[in-house]
Amino acid sequence: MIKDLVGMGVLRSERVVRAMSKVPRELFLPPELRKYAYLDTPLPIGFGQTISAPHMVALMTELLEVQVGNKVLEVGTGSGYQAAILAELVGDEGHVYTVEIVKELVEFSRENLMRAGYLGRVTVIHGDGSLGYEAASPYDRIIVTAAAPDIPNPLVSQLRPGGRMVIPVGDAYLQHLTVVRKDVDSSVEVEVGTPCVFVPLVGRYGWRE
Ligand code: SAH
């Protein structure tokens, strides 16, 4: 699967290839779906939510340009798979904070991350991630893995100057992967990229439930 992603051109950097080769995706799936872990497709994880397709994880992770030692915020923990990839990339000096709004998925992802050995570098928080997670801010990187109607203001505020955010922005049916760069002088640059389809971000700055 990793070779295919490299062939497709979505996996480009040695570091992301290594991280994706190392994290066993089957550990982040319900037992009955583990046999499909290495198909490049999103899969259901319950509560109407999905684990993203590997090519989407690869693409977003490449765009995020995570460095060793970074403090990363993820909005939308889901299975915990993306958080585990980020944990590989930040190393021992870094940390990943990930916010999930569905209580049962907070439990599910914690168990998965524990089994895979990443709970030391990842903190799973139950809450509305469209508000970010002020307590541990500012972040070097922010990744949102649910579809947002707009770029939530609190997330821009919680990004460190020089930081970067990757977020799917659009309507409920189609979004575009958007990269937000905050300059050292705190000016913000937005670049709209590849079309994509995510489950909706809910909460205060998402699609209201
Ligand atoms: N990154 C995940 C996939 C995310 S699916 C993985 O690797 O498996 C999107 C997730 O975002 C869902 O679990 C959904 O419950 C969550 N979500 C939606 N709105 C949210 C919000 N406002 N705050 C936190 N999580 C949210």
Coordinates of N, CA and C and ligand atoms in Angstrom, one line a residue:
M1 N 0.8 -1.2 0.0 CA 0.0 0.0 0.0 C 0.9 1.3 0.0
I2 N 1.9 1.2 0.8 CA 2.8 2.4 0.9 C 3.5 2.7 -0.5
K3 N 3.9 1.6 -1.1 CA 4.5 1.7 -2.5 C 3.5 2.3 -3.4
D4 N 2.3 1.9 -3.4 CA 1.2 2.5 -4.2 C 1.1 4.0 -4.0
L5 N 1.1 4.4 -2.7 CA 1.0 5.8 -2.4 C 2.1 6.6 -2.9
V6 N 3.3 6.0 -2.8 CA 4.5 6.7 -3.4 C 4.4 6.8 -4.9
G7 N 3.9 5.7 -5.5 CA 3.7 5.7 -7.0 C 2.7 6.7 -7.4
M8 N 1.6 6.9 -6.6 CA 0.6 7.9 -6.9 C 1.1 9.3 -6.8
G9 N 2.2 9.4 -6.1 CA 2.8 10.8 -5.9 C 2.3 11.5 -4.7
V10 N 1.4 10.8 -3.9 CA 1.0 11.5 -2.6 C 2.0 11.4 -1.5
L11 N 2.7 10.3 -1.4 CA 3.7 10.2 -0.4 C 5.0 10.6 -1.1
R12 N 5.6 11.6 -0.5 CA 6.8 12.2 -1.1 C 8.1 12.2 -0.3
S13 N 7.9 12.5 1.0 CA 9.0 12.7 1.9 C 9.4 11.4 2.6
E14 N 10.6 11.1 2.8 CA 11.2 9.9 3.5 C 10.5 9.8 4.9
R15 N 10.4 10.9 5.6 CA 9.9 10.9 7.0 C 8.5 10.4 7.0
V16 N 7.6 10.9 6.1 CA 6.2 10.5 6.1 C 6.1 9.1 5.7
V17 N 6.9 8.6 4.7 CA 6.9 7.2 4.3 C 7.2 6.3 5.5
R18 N 8.2 6.7 6.2 CA 8.6 5.9 7.4 C 7.5 5.9 8.4
A19 N 6.9 7.0 8.7 CA 5.9 7.1 9.7 C 4.7 6.2 9.3
M20 N 4.3 6.3 8.0 CA 3.1 5.5 7.6 C 3.4 4.1 7.5
S21 N 4.7 3.7 7.3 CA 5.0 2.3 7.2 C 5.0 1.7 8.6
K22 N 5.3 2.5 9.6 CA 5.5 2.1 11.0 C 4.1 1.9 11.7
V23 N 3.1 2.7 11.4 CA 1.9 2.6 12.2 C 0.9 1.6 11.6
P24 N 0.6 0.5 12.4 CA -0.3 -0.5 11.8 C -1.8 0.0 11.8
R25 N -2.3 0.2 10.6 CA -3.6 0.8 10.5 C -4.7 -0.2 11.1
E26 N -4.4 -1.5 11.0 CA -5.4 -2.4 11.5 C -5.7 -2.3 13.0
L27 N -4.8 -1.7 13.8 CA -5.0 -1.5 15.2 C -6.0 -0.4 15.5
F28 N -6.4 0.4 14.4 CA -7.3 1.5 14.6 C -8.6 1.2 14.0
L29 N -8.9 0.0 13.8 CA -10.2 -0.4 13.2 C -11.0 -1.4 14.1
P30 N -12.3 -1.4 14.0 CA -13.0 -2.4 14.7 C -12.6 -3.8 14.2
P31 N -12.6 -4.8 15.1 CA -12.0 -6.1 14.7 C -12.5 -6.7 13.3
E32 N -13.9 -6.5 13.1 CA -14.4 -7.1 11.9 C -14.0 -6.4 10.6
L33 N -13.3 -5.2 10.7 CA -12.9 -4.5 9.5 C -11.4 -4.6 9.3
R34 N -10.7 -5.3 10.2 CA -9.2 -5.3 10.2 C -8.7 -5.9 8.9
K35 N -9.4 -6.8 8.3 CA -9.0 -7.4 7.0 C -8.9 -6.4 5.9
Y36 N -9.6 -5.3 6.0 CA -9.6 -4.3 5.0 C -8.6 -3.1 5.3
A37 N -7.8 -3.3 6.3 CA -6.9 -2.2 6.8 C -6.0 -1.6 5.7
Y38 N -5.6 -2.5 4.7 CA -4.6 -2.0 3.8 C -5.2 -1.7 2.4
L39 N -6.5 -1.5 2.4 CA -7.2 -1.0 1.2 C -7.2 0.5 1.3
D40 N -7.0 1.2 0.2 CA -6.9 2.7 0.2 C -8.3 3.3 0.2
T41 N -9.0 3.1 1.2 CA -10.4 3.6 1.3 C -10.7 4.0 2.7
P42 N -11.6 5.0 2.9 CA -12.1 5.3 4.2 C -12.9 4.1 4.7
L43 N -13.0 3.9 6.0 CA -13.8 2.8 6.6 C -14.6 3.3 7.8
P44 N -15.8 2.7 8.0 CA -16.6 3.1 9.2 C -16.0 2.7 10.5
I45 N -16.1 3.6 11.5 CA -15.6 3.3 12.9 C -16.7 3.5 13.9
G46 N -17.9 3.6 13.4 CA -19.1 3.7 14.3 C -19.5 5.2 14.5
F47 N -20.7 5.4 15.0 CA -21.2 6.8 15.3 C -21.2 7.7 14.0
G48 N -21.4 7.0 12.9 CA -21.5 7.7 11.6 C -20.1 8.3 11.2
Q49 N -19.0 7.9 11.8 CA -17.7 8.5 11.5 C -16.9 7.5 10.8
T50 N -15.8 8.0 10.2 CA -14.9 7.1 9.4 C -13.4 7.4 9.7
I51 N -12.6 6.4 9.5 CA -11.1 6.6 9.5 C -10.8 7.0 8.0
S52 N -10.1 8.0 7.8 CA -9.8 8.6 6.5 C -9.0 7.5 5.6
A53 N -9.1 7.7 4.3 CA -8.4 6.8 3.4 C -6.9 7.1 3.6
P54 N -6.0 6.1 3.5 CA -4.6 6.3 3.6 C -4.0 7.4 2.7
H55 N -4.5 7.5 1.4 CA -4.0 8.5 0.6 C -4.3 9.9 1.1
M56 N -5.5 10.1 1.8 CA -5.8 11.4 2.4 C -5.0 11.7 3.6
V57 N -4.7 10.6 4.4 CA -3.8 10.8 5.5 C -2.4 11.2 5.0
A58 N -1.9 10.6 4.0 CA -0.6 10.9 3.4 C -0.6 12.3 2.9
L59 N -1.6 12.7 2.1 CA -1.6 14.0 1.5 C -1.6 15.1 2.6
M60 N -2.5 15.0 3.6 CA -2.6 16.0 4.6 C -1.3 16.0 5.5
T61 N -0.7 14.9 5.7 CA 0.5 14.8 6.6 C 1.6 15.5 5.8
E62 N 1.7 15.2 4.5 CA 2.8 15.9 3.7 C 2.6 17.4 3.7
L63 N 1.3 17.9 3.6 CA 1.1 19.3 3.5 C 1.4 20.0 4.9
L64 N 1.3 19.2 6.0 CA 1.4 19.8 7.3 C 2.9 20.1 7.6
E65 N 3.8 19.4 7.0 CA 5.3 19.6 7.2 C 5.7 19.5 8.6
V66 N 5.3 18.5 9.3 CA 5.6 18.3 10.8 C 7.1 18.2 11.0
Q67 N 7.6 18.9 12.0 CA 9.1 18.8 12.3 C 9.2 18.1 13.7
V68 N 10.4 17.5 13.9 CA 10.7 16.8 15.2 C 10.5 17.9 16.3
G69 N 9.9 17.6 17.4 CA 9.7 18.5 18.5 C 8.5 19.4 18.4
N70 N 7.8 19.3 17.3 CA 6.6 20.2 17.2 C 5.5 19.8 18.2
K71 N 4.7 20.8 18.5 CA 3.5 20.6 19.3 C 2.3 20.7 18.3
V72 N 1.6 19.6 18.2 CA 0.5 19.6 17.1 C -0.8 19.4 17.7
L73 N -1.8 20.2 17.2 CA -3.2 20.0 17.5 C -4.0 19.3 16.4
E74 N -4.7 18.2 16.7 CA -5.6 17.6 15.7 C -7.0 17.8 16.2
V75 N -7.9 18.2 15.3 CA -9.3 18.3 15.6 C -10.0 17.2 14.8
G76 N -10.7 16.3 15.6 CA -11.3 15.1 15.0 C -10.5 13.9 15.2
T77 N -10.4 13.3 16.4 CA -9.5 12.2 16.6 C -9.9 10.9 15.9
G78 N -11.3 10.7 15.9 CA -11.8 9.5 15.2 C -11.2 8.2 15.8
S79 N -10.5 7.5 15.0 CA -9.8 6.2 15.4 C -8.5 6.4 16.2
G80 N -7.9 7.6 16.0 CA -6.6 7.9 16.5 C -5.5 7.6 15.6
Y81 N -5.8 7.1 14.4 CA -4.7 6.7 13.4 C -3.9 7.9 12.9
Q82 N -4.5 9.0 12.5 CA -3.8 10.2 12.1 C -2.9 10.7 13.3
A83 N -3.5 10.7 14.5 CA -2.7 11.1 15.6 C -1.4 10.3 15.8
A84 N -1.5 9.0 15.6 CA -0.4 8.1 15.7 C 0.7 8.4 14.7
I85 N 0.3 8.7 13.5 CA 1.2 9.1 12.4 C 1.9 10.4 12.9
L86 N 1.2 11.4 13.4 CA 1.7 12.6 13.8 C 2.7 12.4 15.0
A87 N 2.4 11.5 15.9 CA 3.2 11.1 17.0 C 4.6 10.6 16.6
E88 N 4.6 9.8 15.5 CA 5.8 9.3 14.9 C 6.7 10.5 14.5
L89 N 6.0 11.5 13.9 CA 6.8 12.6 13.3 C 7.3 13.6 14.3
V90 N 6.6 13.8 15.4 CA 7.1 14.8 16.4 C 8.2 14.3 17.3
G91 N 8.3 12.9 17.4 CA 9.3 12.3 18.2 C 9.1 12.5 19.7
D92 N 10.1 12.1 20.5 CA 10.0 12.2 21.9 C 9.9 13.6 22.5
E93 N 10.4 14.6 21.7 CA 10.4 16.0 22.2 C 9.1 16.7 21.9
G94 N 8.3 16.1 21.0 CA 7.1 16.8 20.6 C 5.9 16.2 21.3
H95 N 4.7 16.7 21.0 CA 3.5 16.2 21.6 C 2.3 16.5 20.6
V96 N 1.3 15.6 20.7 CA 0.1 15.7 19.9 C -1.1 15.8 20.8
Y97 N -1.8 16.9 20.7 CA -3.1 17.1 21.4 C -4.2 16.8 20.4
T98 N -5.2 16.0 20.7 CA -6.2 15.7 19.7 C -7.6 15.8 20.4
V99 N -8.5 16.5 19.7 CA -9.8 16.7 20.4 C -10.9 16.0 19.6
E100 N -11.7 15.3 20.3 CA -12.8 14.5 19.7 C -14.1 14.9 20.4
I101 N -15.2 15.1 19.7 CA -16.5 15.5 20.3 C -17.3 14.3 20.7
V102 N -17.2 13.2 20.1 CA -18.0 12.0 20.4 C -17.3 11.2 21.5
K103 N -17.9 11.1 22.7 CA -17.3 10.5 23.9 C -16.8 9.1 23.6
E104 N -17.7 8.3 22.9 CA -17.3 6.9 22.6 C -16.1 6.8 21.8
L105 N -15.9 7.7 20.9 CA -14.7 7.7 20.0 C -13.4 8.2 20.8
V106 N -13.6 9.0 21.9 CA -12.5 9.3 22.7 C -12.0 8.0 23.4
E107 N -12.9 7.2 23.9 CA -12.5 5.9 24.5 C -11.9 5.0 23.4
F108 N -12.5 4.9 22.3 CA -12.0 4.0 21.2 C -10.6 4.4 20.8
S109 N -10.4 5.7 20.6 CA -9.1 6.1 20.1 C -8.0 5.9 21.2
R110 N -8.4 6.2 22.4 CA -7.4 6.0 23.5 C -7.0 4.6 23.6
E111 N -7.9 3.6 23.5 CA -7.6 2.2 23.5 C -6.7 1.9 22.4
N112 N -7.0 2.4 21.2 CA -6.2 2.1 20.0 C -4.8 2.6 20.1
L113 N -4.7 3.8 20.6 CA -3.4 4.5 20.7 C -2.5 3.8 21.8
M114 N -3.2 3.3 22.8 CA -2.5 2.6 23.9 C -2.0 1.3 23.3
R115 N -2.8 0.5 22.6 CA -2.4 -0.8 22.1 C -1.2 -0.6 21.1
A116 N -1.2 0.5 20.4 CA -0.2 0.8 19.4 C 1.0 1.4 20.0
G117 N 0.9 1.8 21.3 CA 2.1 2.4 22.0 C 2.3 3.8 21.8
Y118 N 1.2 4.6 21.5 CA 1.4 6.1 21.3 C 0.8 7.0 22.3
L119 N 0.2 6.4 23.4 CA -0.5 7.2 24.3 C 0.4 8.2 25.1
G120 N 1.7 7.9 25.2 CA 2.7 8.8 25.8 C 2.9 10.1 25.1
R121 N 2.8 10.0 23.8 CA 3.0 11.2 23.0 C 1.7 11.9 22.5
V122 N 0.6 11.3 22.8 CA -0.7 11.8 22.4 C -1.6 12.0 23.6
T123 N -2.3 13.2 23.6 CA -3.3 13.4 24.6 C -4.6 13.6 23.9
V124 N -5.6 12.7 24.3 CA -6.9 12.8 23.7 C -7.8 13.6 24.6
I125 N -8.5 14.6 24.0 CA -9.3 15.5 24.8 C -10.8 15.4 24.3
H126 N -11.7 15.2 25.3 CA -13.1 15.2 24.9 C -13.6 16.6 24.8
G127 N -14.1 17.1 23.7 CA -14.6 18.5 23.6 C -14.9 18.9 22.2
D128 N -15.3 20.2 22.1 CA -15.5 20.8 20.8 C -14.2 21.4 20.2
G129 N -13.6 20.6 19.3 CA -12.3 21.1 18.8 C -12.4 22.2 17.8
S130 N -13.6 22.6 17.4 CA -13.7 23.8 16.6 C -13.3 25.1 17.4
L131 N -13.3 24.9 18.7 CA -12.8 26.0 19.6 C -11.3 25.8 19.8
G132 N -10.7 24.8 19.2 CA -9.3 24.5 19.5 C -9.1 23.9 20.9
Y133 N -7.9 24.0 21.4 CA -7.7 23.6 22.8 C -6.7 24.6 23.4
E134 N -7.3 25.6 23.9 CA -6.5 26.8 24.4 C -5.4 26.4 25.4
A135 N -5.7 25.5 26.3 CA -4.8 25.1 27.4 C -3.4 24.8 27.0
A136 N -3.2 24.2 25.9 CA -1.9 23.8 25.4 C -1.3 24.7 24.3
S137 N -2.1 25.7 23.9 CA -1.7 26.5 22.8 C -0.5 27.4 23.2
P138 N 0.3 28.0 22.2 CA 0.1 27.9 20.8 C 0.7 26.6 20.2
Y139 N 0.2 26.3 19.0 CA 0.6 25.0 18.3 C 1.5 25.4 17.1
D140 N 2.5 24.5 16.9 CA 3.3 24.7 15.6 C 2.5 24.2 14.4
R141 N 1.7 23.3 14.6 CA 0.9 22.7 13.5 C -0.5 22.4 14.0
I142 N -1.5 22.7 13.1 CA -2.9 22.3 13.4 C -3.5 21.5 12.2
I143 N -4.1 20.4 12.5 CA -4.7 19.6 11.4 C -6.2 19.4 11.8
V144 N -7.1 19.7 10.9 CA -8.5 19.4 11.1 C -8.9 18.3 10.2
T145 N -9.5 17.2 10.7 CA -9.8 16.1 9.9 C -11.4 15.9 9.7
A146 N -12.1 17.0 9.8 CA -13.5 17.1 9.5 C -13.8 18.3 8.7
A147 N -14.9 18.3 7.9 CA -15.1 19.4 7.0 C -15.7 20.7 7.6
A148 N -15.0 21.8 7.5 CA -15.4 23.0 8.1 C -16.0 24.0 7.1
P149 N -17.1 24.7 7.6 CA -17.7 25.7 6.7 C -16.7 26.9 6.4
D150 N -15.9 27.2 7.4 CA -14.9 28.3 7.3 C -13.7 27.9 8.1
I151 N -12.7 28.7 8.1 CA -11.5 28.5 9.0 C -11.9 29.1 10.3
P152 N -12.0 28.2 11.4 CA -12.4 28.7 12.7 C -11.4 29.7 13.3
N153 N -11.9 30.9 13.7 CA -11.0 31.9 14.3 C -10.1 31.4 15.4
P154 N -10.7 30.6 16.4 CA -9.9 30.2 17.5 C -8.7 29.4 17.1
L155 N -8.8 28.7 16.0 CA -7.7 27.8 15.5 C -6.6 28.7 15.0
V156 N -6.9 29.8 14.3 CA -5.9 30.7 13.7 C -5.2 31.4 14.9
S157 N -6.0 31.8 15.9 CA -5.4 32.4 17.1 C -4.4 31.5 17.8
Q158 N -4.7 30.2 17.9 CA -3.9 29.2 18.6 C -2.7 28.7 17.9
L159 N -2.6 29.2 16.6 CA -1.4 28.8 15.8 C -0.2 29.7 16.1
R160 N 0.9 29.1 16.3 CA 2.1 29.9 16.6 C 2.6 30.7 15.4
P161 N 3.1 31.9 15.5 CA 3.6 32.6 14.3 C 4.7 31.7 13.7
G162 N 4.6 31.6 12.4 CA 5.5 30.6 11.7 C 4.9 29.2 11.6
G163 N 3.7 29.1 12.1 CA 3.0 27.8 12.1 C 2.1 27.6 10.9
R164 N 1.6 26.4 10.8 CA 0.9 25.9 9.6 C -0.3 25.1 10.0
M165 N -1.4 25.3 9.3 CA -2.7 24.5 9.5 C -3.2 23.9 8.2
V166 N -3.6 22.7 8.3 CA -4.3 22.0 7.1 C -5.7 21.7 7.5
I167 N -6.7 22.1 6.7 CA -8.1 22.0 7.0 C -8.9 21.9 5.8
P168 N -9.9 20.9 5.7 CA -10.8 20.8 4.6 C -11.9 21.9 4.8
V169 N -12.0 22.8 3.8 CA -13.0 23.9 3.9 C -14.0 23.8 2.7
G170 N -15.3 23.8 3.0 CA -16.3 23.8 1.9 C -17.6 23.6 2.5
D171 N -18.5 23.0 1.6 CA -19.9 22.7 2.1 C -19.9 21.2 2.5
A172 N -21.1 20.7 2.8 CA -21.2 19.4 3.4 C -20.9 18.3 2.4
Y173 N -20.9 18.6 1.1 CA -20.6 17.6 0.0 C -19.2 17.6 -0.5
L174 N -18.6 18.8 -0.6 CA -17.3 18.9 -1.2 C -16.5 20.0 -0.5
Q175 N -15.2 19.6 -0.2 CA -14.4 20.6 0.4 C -13.1 20.7 -0.4
H176 N -12.2 21.7 -0.1 CA -10.9 21.8 -0.6 C -9.9 21.8 0.5
L177 N -8.8 21.0 0.4 CA -7.8 21.0 1.4 C -7.1 22.3 1.4
T178 N -7.2 23.0 2.5 CA -6.7 24.4 2.6 C -5.5 24.5 3.5
V179 N -4.5 25.2 3.1 CA -3.3 25.3 4.0 C -3.3 26.8 4.4
V180 N -3.2 27.0 5.8 CA -3.2 28.3 6.4 C -1.8 28.5 7.0
R181 N -1.1 29.5 6.5 CA 0.2 29.8 7.1 C 0.2 31.1 7.9
K182 N 0.7 31.0 9.1 CA 0.8 32.2 9.9 C 2.2 32.7 9.9
D183 N 2.5 33.9 9.4 CA 3.8 34.4 9.3 C 4.4 34.8 10.7
V184 N 5.7 35.0 10.7 CA 6.3 35.4 12.0 C 5.7 36.8 12.5
D185 N 5.2 37.6 11.5 CA 4.6 38.9 12.0 C 3.1 38.7 12.2
S186 N 2.6 37.4 12.2 CA 1.2 37.0 12.5 C 0.3 37.3 11.3
S187 N 0.8 37.7 10.2 CA -0.1 37.8 9.0 C -0.4 36.4 8.5
V188 N -1.6 36.3 7.9 CA -2.1 34.9 7.6 C -2.3 34.8 6.1
E189 N -1.8 33.7 5.5 CA -1.9 33.4 4.1 C -2.7 32.1 3.9
V190 N -3.6 32.1 3.0 CA -4.4 30.9 2.8 C -4.3 30.4 1.4
E191 N -4.0 29.1 1.2 CA -3.9 28.5 -0.1 C -4.8 27.3 -0.2
V192 N -5.7 27.4 -1.2 CA -6.7 26.4 -1.4 C -6.2 25.3 -2.4
G193 N -6.3 24.1 -2.0 CA -5.8 23.0 -2.8 C -6.8 21.9 -3.3
T194 N -6.4 20.7 -3.2 CA -7.1 19.5 -3.7 C -8.5 19.4 -3.2
P195 N -9.5 19.0 -4.0 CA -10.9 18.7 -3.6 C -10.9 17.4 -2.7
C196 N -11.7 17.4 -1.7 CA -11.8 16.2 -0.8 C -13.2 16.1 -0.2
V197 N -13.5 15.0 0.4 CA -14.8 14.8 1.1 C -14.5 14.3 2.5
F198 N -15.0 15.1 3.5 CA -14.8 14.7 4.9 C -16.2 14.7 5.5
V199 N -16.3 14.0 6.7 CA -17.5 14.1 7.5 C -17.5 15.5 8.1
P200 N -18.7 16.0 8.4 CA -18.8 17.4 8.9 C -18.2 17.7 10.2
L201 N -17.5 18.8 10.3 CA -17.1 19.4 11.6 C -18.4 19.9 12.3
V202 N -18.7 19.5 13.5 CA -19.8 20.1 14.2 C -19.3 21.1 15.2
G203 N -20.2 21.5 16.1 CA -19.8 22.4 17.2 C -19.9 23.9 16.8
R204 N -19.3 24.7 17.7 CA -19.5 26.2 17.6 C -19.1 26.8 16.3
Y205 N -17.9 26.4 15.7 CA -17.5 27.0 14.5 C -17.6 26.0 13.3
G206 N -18.4 24.9 13.6 CA -18.6 23.9 12.5 C -20.0 24.1 12.0
W207 N -20.6 23.0 11.5 CA -22.0 22.9 11.1 C -22.8 22.6 12.4
R208 N -23.6 23.5 12.8 CA -24.3 23.3 14.0 C -25.2 22.0 14.0
E209 N -25.2 21.2 15.1 CA -26.0 20.0 15.1 C -27.4 20.3 15.2
Ligands
SAH1 N1 -8.5 11.7 12.1 C1 -9.4 10.6 12.2 C2 -10.6 10.6 11.3 C3 -11.5 11.7 11.6 S1 -13.2 11.5 11.1 C4 -8.7 9.2 12.1 O1 -7.5 9.2 11.9 O2 -9.3 8.2 12.2 C5 -13.8 13.1 11.8 C6 -13.9 13.1 13.3 O3 -14.2 14.4 13.7 C7 -15.1 12.3 13.8 O4 -14.6 11.4 14.8 C8 -16.0 13.3 14.5 O5 -16.7 12.8 15.6 C9 -15.0 14.4 14.8 N2 -15.6 15.8 15.0 C10 -16.5 16.4 14.3 N3 -16.8 17.6 14.8 C11 -15.9 17.8 15.8 C12 -15.6 18.9 16.7 N4 -16.2 20.0 16.7 N5 -14.6 18.7 17.6 C13 -13.9 17.5 17.7 N6 -14.2 16.5 16.9 C14 -15.1 16.6 16.0

